[in-house]
Amino acid sequence: MANTATNVTTGKPKTGGAIFYAPIGTTLPTDTTTALDAAFVSLGYISEDGLSNENSPESDELNAWGGDVVYSYQTSRSDTFGFTMIEALNPEVLKVVYGSKNVTGSLATGITVKANSDDLSEYAWVVDMVLRGGVAKRVVIPCAKVTEIGEISYTDNDAVGYEVTISATPDTAGNTHYEYLKSSGL
């Protein structure tokens, strides 16, 4: 099999929004073209760092007397996604960071945010992007919640951003996320 340079790609957000979330139990798409259920809400612009996914097993080893490694086994496998939401004035972004019951109001009426130690909710997530040659890619995460929030900076020259890590848990089939790719045919 020869190397194919056209298989090298970058990922760009789909026009109109790239990262969406919805309550658990919302109908999930199983391809790149099906319209999202109306329950999915866009989180708006994401920072230029885009989306990262760490999907790596951790292992341990058994050693024989004398030190030879005789067996390696998986001890865990986490599946996390990281991104920074930069629409700091978007109530939906604030709900993801602080919890939906801790954010009330609108910009017109005034937004109130309560920061506390309440456990954040699990959601279904969808990420839509476009790869080289117009190839659509959709990542569907049936169940994940925010497990890390980065430092929030307020400066003159950078957008206020909410850097989050979401951690996926297995669905009833044992899968933590699904990836769908399809050429646009152009």
PDB file of C-alpha atoms in Angstrom:
ATOM      1  CA  MET A   1       0.000   0.000   0.000  1.00  0.00           C
ATOM      2  CA  ALA A   2       1.455   3.341  -1.051  1.00  0.00           C
ATOM      3  CA  ASN A   3       1.487   6.528   0.954  1.00  0.00           C
ATOM      4  CA  THR A   4      -1.358   8.861  -0.020  1.00  0.00           C
ATOM      5  CA  ALA A   5      -0.792  12.561   0.642  1.00  0.00           C
ATOM      6  CA  THR A   6      -4.479  13.362   0.097  1.00  0.00           C
ATOM      7  CA  ASN A   7      -5.294  11.342   3.227  1.00  0.00           C
ATOM      8  CA  VAL A   8      -3.460  13.947   5.321  1.00  0.00           C
ATOM      9  CA  THR A   9      -5.966  16.417   6.725  1.00  0.00           C
ATOM     10  CA  THR A  10      -6.787  19.152   9.178  1.00  0.00           C
ATOM     11  CA  GLY A  11     -10.055  19.626  11.054  1.00  0.00           C
ATOM     12  CA  LYS A  12     -12.145  22.780  10.818  1.00  0.00           C
ATOM     13  CA  PRO A  13     -15.443  23.523  12.536  1.00  0.00           C
ATOM     14  CA  LYS A  14     -18.583  23.060  10.510  1.00  0.00           C
ATOM     15  CA  THR A  15     -20.144  26.379   9.544  1.00  0.00           C
ATOM     16  CA  GLY A  16     -22.957  27.268  11.916  1.00  0.00           C
ATOM     17  CA  GLY A  17     -21.498  25.554  14.973  1.00  0.00           C
ATOM     18  CA  ALA A  18     -19.261  22.655  15.813  1.00  0.00           C
ATOM     19  CA  ILE A  19     -19.884  21.560  19.402  1.00  0.00           C
ATOM     20  CA  PHE A  20     -23.400  20.818  20.628  1.00  0.00           C
ATOM     21  CA  TYR A  21     -24.829  19.336  23.811  1.00  0.00           C
ATOM     22  CA  ALA A  22     -28.230  17.932  24.798  1.00  0.00           C
ATOM     23  CA  PRO A  23     -29.846  16.084  27.694  1.00  0.00           C
ATOM     24  CA  ILE A  24     -29.048  12.390  28.063  1.00  0.00           C
ATOM     25  CA  GLY A  25     -31.655  10.362  26.180  1.00  0.00           C
ATOM     26  CA  THR A  26     -31.817  12.762  23.231  1.00  0.00           C
ATOM     27  CA  THR A  27     -31.856  10.907  19.906  1.00  0.00           C
ATOM     28  CA  LEU A  28     -28.269  10.623  18.687  1.00  0.00           C
ATOM     29  CA  PRO A  29     -27.231  10.806  15.033  1.00  0.00           C
ATOM     30  CA  THR A  30     -25.603   7.729  13.492  1.00  0.00           C
ATOM     31  CA  ASP A  31     -24.054   9.393  10.446  1.00  0.00           C
ATOM     32  CA  THR A  32     -22.675  12.747   9.275  1.00  0.00           C
ATOM     33  CA  THR A  33     -25.749  14.012   7.454  1.00  0.00           C
ATOM     34  CA  THR A  34     -28.736  13.524   9.740  1.00  0.00           C
ATOM     35  CA  ALA A  35     -29.974  16.796  11.212  1.00  0.00           C
ATOM     36  CA  LEU A  36     -29.418  17.062  14.948  1.00  0.00           C
ATOM     37  CA  ASP A  37     -32.384  16.658  17.266  1.00  0.00           C
ATOM     38  CA  ALA A  38     -33.781  20.072  18.263  1.00  0.00           C
ATOM     39  CA  ALA A  39     -32.656  19.448  21.861  1.00  0.00           C
ATOM     40  CA  PHE A  40     -28.999  19.932  20.828  1.00  0.00           C
ATOM     41  CA  VAL A  41     -27.715  23.429  21.626  1.00  0.00           C
ATOM     42  CA  SER A  42     -24.663  25.016  20.006  1.00  0.00           C
ATOM     43  CA  LEU A  43     -21.855  26.299  22.234  1.00  0.00           C
ATOM     44  CA  GLY A  44     -20.832  28.856  19.613  1.00  0.00           C
ATOM     45  CA  TYR A  45     -17.268  29.757  18.783  1.00  0.00           C
ATOM     46  CA  ILE A  46     -14.457  27.560  20.067  1.00  0.00           C
ATOM     47  CA  SER A  47     -10.897  28.908  20.388  1.00  0.00           C
ATOM     48  CA  GLU A  48      -8.395  28.463  17.581  1.00  0.00           C
ATOM     49  CA  ASP A  49      -6.911  25.506  19.493  1.00  0.00           C
ATOM     50  CA  GLY A  50      -9.937  23.483  18.351  1.00  0.00           C
ATOM     51  CA  LEU A  51     -10.793  20.126  19.883  1.00  0.00           C
ATOM     52  CA  SER A  52      -8.440  17.581  21.416  1.00  0.00           C
ATOM     53  CA  ASN A  53      -9.222  13.951  22.221  1.00  0.00           C
ATOM     54  CA  GLU A  54      -7.228  11.768  24.563  1.00  0.00           C
ATOM     55  CA  ASN A  55      -8.326   8.179  24.197  1.00  0.00           C
ATOM     56  CA  SER A  56      -5.492   6.228  25.703  1.00  0.00           C
ATOM     57  CA  PRO A  57      -5.307   3.006  27.686  1.00  0.00           C
ATOM     58  CA  GLU A  58      -3.183   2.671  30.792  1.00  0.00           C
ATOM     59  CA  SER A  59      -1.472  -0.632  31.474  1.00  0.00           C
ATOM     60  CA  ASP A  60       0.489  -2.496  34.038  1.00  0.00           C
ATOM     61  CA  GLU A  61       2.898  -5.386  33.743  1.00  0.00           C
ATOM     62  CA  LEU A  62       3.526  -8.664  35.481  1.00  0.00           C
ATOM     63  CA  ASN A  63       7.125  -9.604  35.975  1.00  0.00           C
ATOM     64  CA  ALA A  64       8.562 -13.064  36.372  1.00  0.00           C
ATOM     65  CA  TRP A  65      11.119 -13.882  38.950  1.00  0.00           C
ATOM     66  CA  GLY A  66      14.293 -12.398  37.588  1.00  0.00           C
ATOM     67  CA  GLY A  67      12.569  -9.351  36.084  1.00  0.00           C
ATOM     68  CA  ASP A  68      11.297 -10.447  32.667  1.00  0.00           C
ATOM     69  CA  VAL A  69       8.009  -8.839  31.677  1.00  0.00           C
ATOM     70  CA  VAL A  70       5.715 -11.787  30.994  1.00  0.00           C
ATOM     71  CA  TYR A  71       2.331 -10.114  30.671  1.00  0.00           C
ATOM     72  CA  SER A  72       0.938  -6.604  30.034  1.00  0.00           C
ATOM     73  CA  TYR A  73      -2.678  -5.821  30.852  1.00  0.00           C
ATOM     74  CA  GLN A  74      -4.926  -2.805  30.572  1.00  0.00           C
ATOM     75  CA  THR A  75      -5.891  -1.225  33.890  1.00  0.00           C
ATOM     76  CA  SER A  76      -8.058   1.610  32.547  1.00  0.00           C
ATOM     77  CA  ARG A  77      -8.906   3.642  29.469  1.00  0.00           C
ATOM     78  CA  SER A  78     -10.169   7.170  29.683  1.00  0.00           C
ATOM     79  CA  ASP A  79     -11.751   9.019  26.771  1.00  0.00           C
ATOM     80  CA  THR A  80     -11.601  12.784  27.230  1.00  0.00           C
ATOM     81  CA  PHE A  81     -12.159  15.770  24.970  1.00  0.00           C
ATOM     82  CA  GLY A  82     -10.802  19.261  25.544  1.00  0.00           C
ATOM     83  CA  PHE A  83     -11.842  22.585  24.064  1.00  0.00           C
ATOM     84  CA  THR A  84     -12.151  26.252  25.007  1.00  0.00           C
ATOM     85  CA  MET A  85     -15.490  28.018  24.583  1.00  0.00           C
ATOM     86  CA  ILE A  86     -14.952  31.718  23.816  1.00  0.00           C
ATOM     87  CA  GLU A  87     -18.545  32.986  23.763  1.00  0.00           C
ATOM     88  CA  ALA A  88     -18.319  34.136  27.385  1.00  0.00           C
ATOM     89  CA  LEU A  89     -21.590  36.066  27.056  1.00  0.00           C
ATOM     90  CA  ASN A  90     -23.549  32.990  25.904  1.00  0.00           C
ATOM     91  CA  PRO A  91     -25.766  31.630  28.723  1.00  0.00           C
ATOM     92  CA  GLU A  92     -25.447  28.089  27.281  1.00  0.00           C
ATOM     93  CA  VAL A  93     -21.665  28.241  27.716  1.00  0.00           C
ATOM     94  CA  LEU A  94     -22.117  29.396  31.300  1.00  0.00           C
ATOM     95  CA  LYS A  95     -24.563  26.518  31.948  1.00  0.00           C
ATOM     96  CA  VAL A  96     -21.982  23.975  30.775  1.00  0.00           C
ATOM     97  CA  VAL A  97     -19.345  25.498  33.084  1.00  0.00           C
ATOM     98  CA  TYR A  98     -21.431  26.231  36.187  1.00  0.00           C
ATOM     99  CA  GLY A  99     -24.436  23.917  35.835  1.00  0.00           C
ATOM    100  CA  SER A 100     -27.791  24.679  34.229  1.00  0.00           C
ATOM    101  CA  LYS A 101     -29.560  25.350  37.539  1.00  0.00           C
ATOM    102  CA  ASN A 102     -26.831  27.836  38.520  1.00  0.00           C
ATOM    103  CA  VAL A 103     -27.315  30.181  35.548  1.00  0.00           C
ATOM    104  CA  THR A 104     -30.465  32.266  35.167  1.00  0.00           C
ATOM    105  CA  GLY A 105     -31.577  35.182  33.052  1.00  0.00           C
ATOM    106  CA  SER A 106     -30.397  36.693  29.815  1.00  0.00           C
ATOM    107  CA  LEU A 107     -28.141  39.585  28.879  1.00  0.00           C
ATOM    108  CA  ALA A 108     -31.219  41.775  28.391  1.00  0.00           C
ATOM    109  CA  THR A 109     -32.607  41.023  31.865  1.00  0.00           C
ATOM    110  CA  GLY A 110     -29.315  40.294  33.586  1.00  0.00           C
ATOM    111  CA  ILE A 111     -27.559  36.966  34.016  1.00  0.00           C
ATOM    112  CA  THR A 112     -26.897  35.533  37.459  1.00  0.00           C
ATOM    113  CA  VAL A 113     -24.256  32.826  37.848  1.00  0.00           C
ATOM    114  CA  LYS A 114     -23.835  30.855  41.062  1.00  0.00           C
ATOM    115  CA  ALA A 115     -20.464  29.151  41.545  1.00  0.00           C
ATOM    116  CA  ASN A 116     -20.691  26.229  43.963  1.00  0.00           C
ATOM    117  CA  SER A 117     -19.686  22.616  44.467  1.00  0.00           C
ATOM    118  CA  ASP A 118     -22.787  21.085  42.857  1.00  0.00           C
ATOM    119  CA  ASP A 119     -21.971  18.083  40.668  1.00  0.00           C
ATOM    120  CA  LEU A 120     -22.196  18.943  36.976  1.00  0.00           C
ATOM    121  CA  SER A 121     -24.674  17.060  34.789  1.00  0.00           C
ATOM    122  CA  GLU A 122     -23.928  14.499  32.121  1.00  0.00           C
ATOM    123  CA  TYR A 123     -24.947  15.343  28.567  1.00  0.00           C
ATOM    124  CA  ALA A 124     -24.892  13.881  25.077  1.00  0.00           C
ATOM    125  CA  TRP A 125     -22.397  15.727  22.850  1.00  0.00           C
ATOM    126  CA  VAL A 126     -21.903  16.077  19.098  1.00  0.00           C
ATOM    127  CA  VAL A 127     -18.933  17.639  17.325  1.00  0.00           C
ATOM    128  CA  ASP A 128     -19.272  18.467  13.625  1.00  0.00           C
ATOM    129  CA  MET A 129     -16.223  19.293  11.546  1.00  0.00           C
ATOM    130  CA  VAL A 130     -14.989  19.401   7.982  1.00  0.00           C
ATOM    131  CA  LEU A 131     -11.778  17.702   6.878  1.00  0.00           C
ATOM    132  CA  ARG A 132      -9.721  18.032   3.706  1.00  0.00           C
ATOM    133  CA  GLY A 133     -11.705  17.856   0.469  1.00  0.00           C
ATOM    134  CA  GLY A 134     -14.995  18.628   2.194  1.00  0.00           C
ATOM    135  CA  VAL A 135     -15.099  15.320   4.089  1.00  0.00           C
ATOM    136  CA  ALA A 136     -17.619  15.622   6.919  1.00  0.00           C
ATOM    137  CA  LYS A 137     -16.663  14.193  10.296  1.00  0.00           C
ATOM    138  CA  ARG A 138     -19.059  13.859  13.201  1.00  0.00           C
ATOM    139  CA  VAL A 139     -18.039  12.722  16.677  1.00  0.00           C
ATOM    140  CA  VAL A 140     -20.944  11.547  18.842  1.00  0.00           C
ATOM    141  CA  ILE A 141     -20.370  11.208  22.582  1.00  0.00           C
ATOM    142  CA  PRO A 142     -23.443   9.560  24.135  1.00  0.00           C
ATOM    143  CA  CYS A 143     -22.586  10.485  27.717  1.00  0.00           C
ATOM    144  CA  ALA A 144     -19.960  12.857  29.115  1.00  0.00           C
ATOM    145  CA  LYS A 145     -19.663  15.604  31.664  1.00  0.00           C
ATOM    146  CA  VAL A 146     -17.271  18.417  32.422  1.00  0.00           C
ATOM    147  CA  THR A 147     -14.569  17.055  34.722  1.00  0.00           C
ATOM    148  CA  GLU A 148     -12.004  19.863  34.482  1.00  0.00           C
ATOM    149  CA  ILE A 149     -12.245  23.619  34.048  1.00  0.00           C
ATOM    150  CA  GLY A 150      -9.144  25.655  33.262  1.00  0.00           C
ATOM    151  CA  GLU A 151      -8.185  29.004  34.689  1.00  0.00           C
ATOM    152  CA  ILE A 152     -10.408  31.832  33.445  1.00  0.00           C
ATOM    153  CA  SER A 153      -8.415  34.937  32.448  1.00  0.00           C
ATOM    154  CA  TYR A 154      -9.723  38.437  31.872  1.00  0.00           C
ATOM    155  CA  THR A 155      -7.169  40.437  29.872  1.00  0.00           C
ATOM    156  CA  ASP A 156      -7.022  43.275  27.361  1.00  0.00           C
ATOM    157  CA  ASN A 157      -5.818  41.179  24.452  1.00  0.00           C
ATOM    158  CA  ASP A 158      -7.360  37.684  24.757  1.00  0.00           C
ATOM    159  CA  ALA A 159     -10.921  36.448  24.573  1.00  0.00           C
ATOM    160  CA  VAL A 160     -12.421  35.345  27.864  1.00  0.00           C
ATOM    161  CA  GLY A 161     -12.544  31.604  27.479  1.00  0.00           C
ATOM    162  CA  TYR A 162     -13.788  28.596  29.368  1.00  0.00           C
ATOM    163  CA  GLU A 163     -11.347  25.739  28.823  1.00  0.00           C
ATOM    164  CA  VAL A 164     -13.042  22.465  29.695  1.00  0.00           C
ATOM    165  CA  THR A 165     -12.339  18.769  29.627  1.00  0.00           C
ATOM    166  CA  ILE A 166     -15.287  16.453  29.239  1.00  0.00           C
ATOM    167  CA  SER A 167     -14.941  12.808  30.231  1.00  0.00           C
ATOM    168  CA  ALA A 168     -16.960  10.200  28.353  1.00  0.00           C
ATOM    169  CA  THR A 169     -18.472   7.134  29.971  1.00  0.00           C
ATOM    170  CA  PRO A 170     -19.531   3.953  28.114  1.00  0.00           C
ATOM    171  CA  ASP A 171     -23.009   3.659  26.648  1.00  0.00           C
ATOM    172  CA  THR A 172     -25.064   0.458  26.846  1.00  0.00           C
ATOM    173  CA  ALA A 173     -22.926  -1.013  24.026  1.00  0.00           C
ATOM    174  CA  GLY A 174     -19.716  -0.226  25.936  1.00  0.00           C
ATOM    175  CA  ASN A 175     -18.611   2.575  23.595  1.00  0.00           C
ATOM    176  CA  THR A 176     -17.469   5.980  24.842  1.00  0.00           C
ATOM    177  CA  HIS A 177     -17.775   7.745  21.497  1.00  0.00           C
ATOM    178  CA  TYR A 178     -18.506   7.167  17.821  1.00  0.00           C
ATOM    179  CA  GLU A 179     -16.881   8.745  14.766  1.00  0.00           C
ATOM    180  CA  TYR A 180     -18.582   9.060  11.396  1.00  0.00           C
ATOM    181  CA  LEU A 181     -16.859  10.267   8.198  1.00  0.00           C
ATOM    182  CA  LYS A 182     -18.277  10.812   4.727  1.00  0.00           C
ATOM    183  CA  SER A 183     -17.024  12.418   1.540  1.00  0.00           C
ATOM    184  CA  SER A 184     -19.158  15.184   0.115  1.00  0.00           C
ATOM    185  CA  GLY A 185     -18.476  13.828  -3.352  1.00  0.00           C
ATOM    186  CA  LEU A 186     -17.028  17.124  -4.589  1.00  0.00           C
TER     187      LEU A 186
END
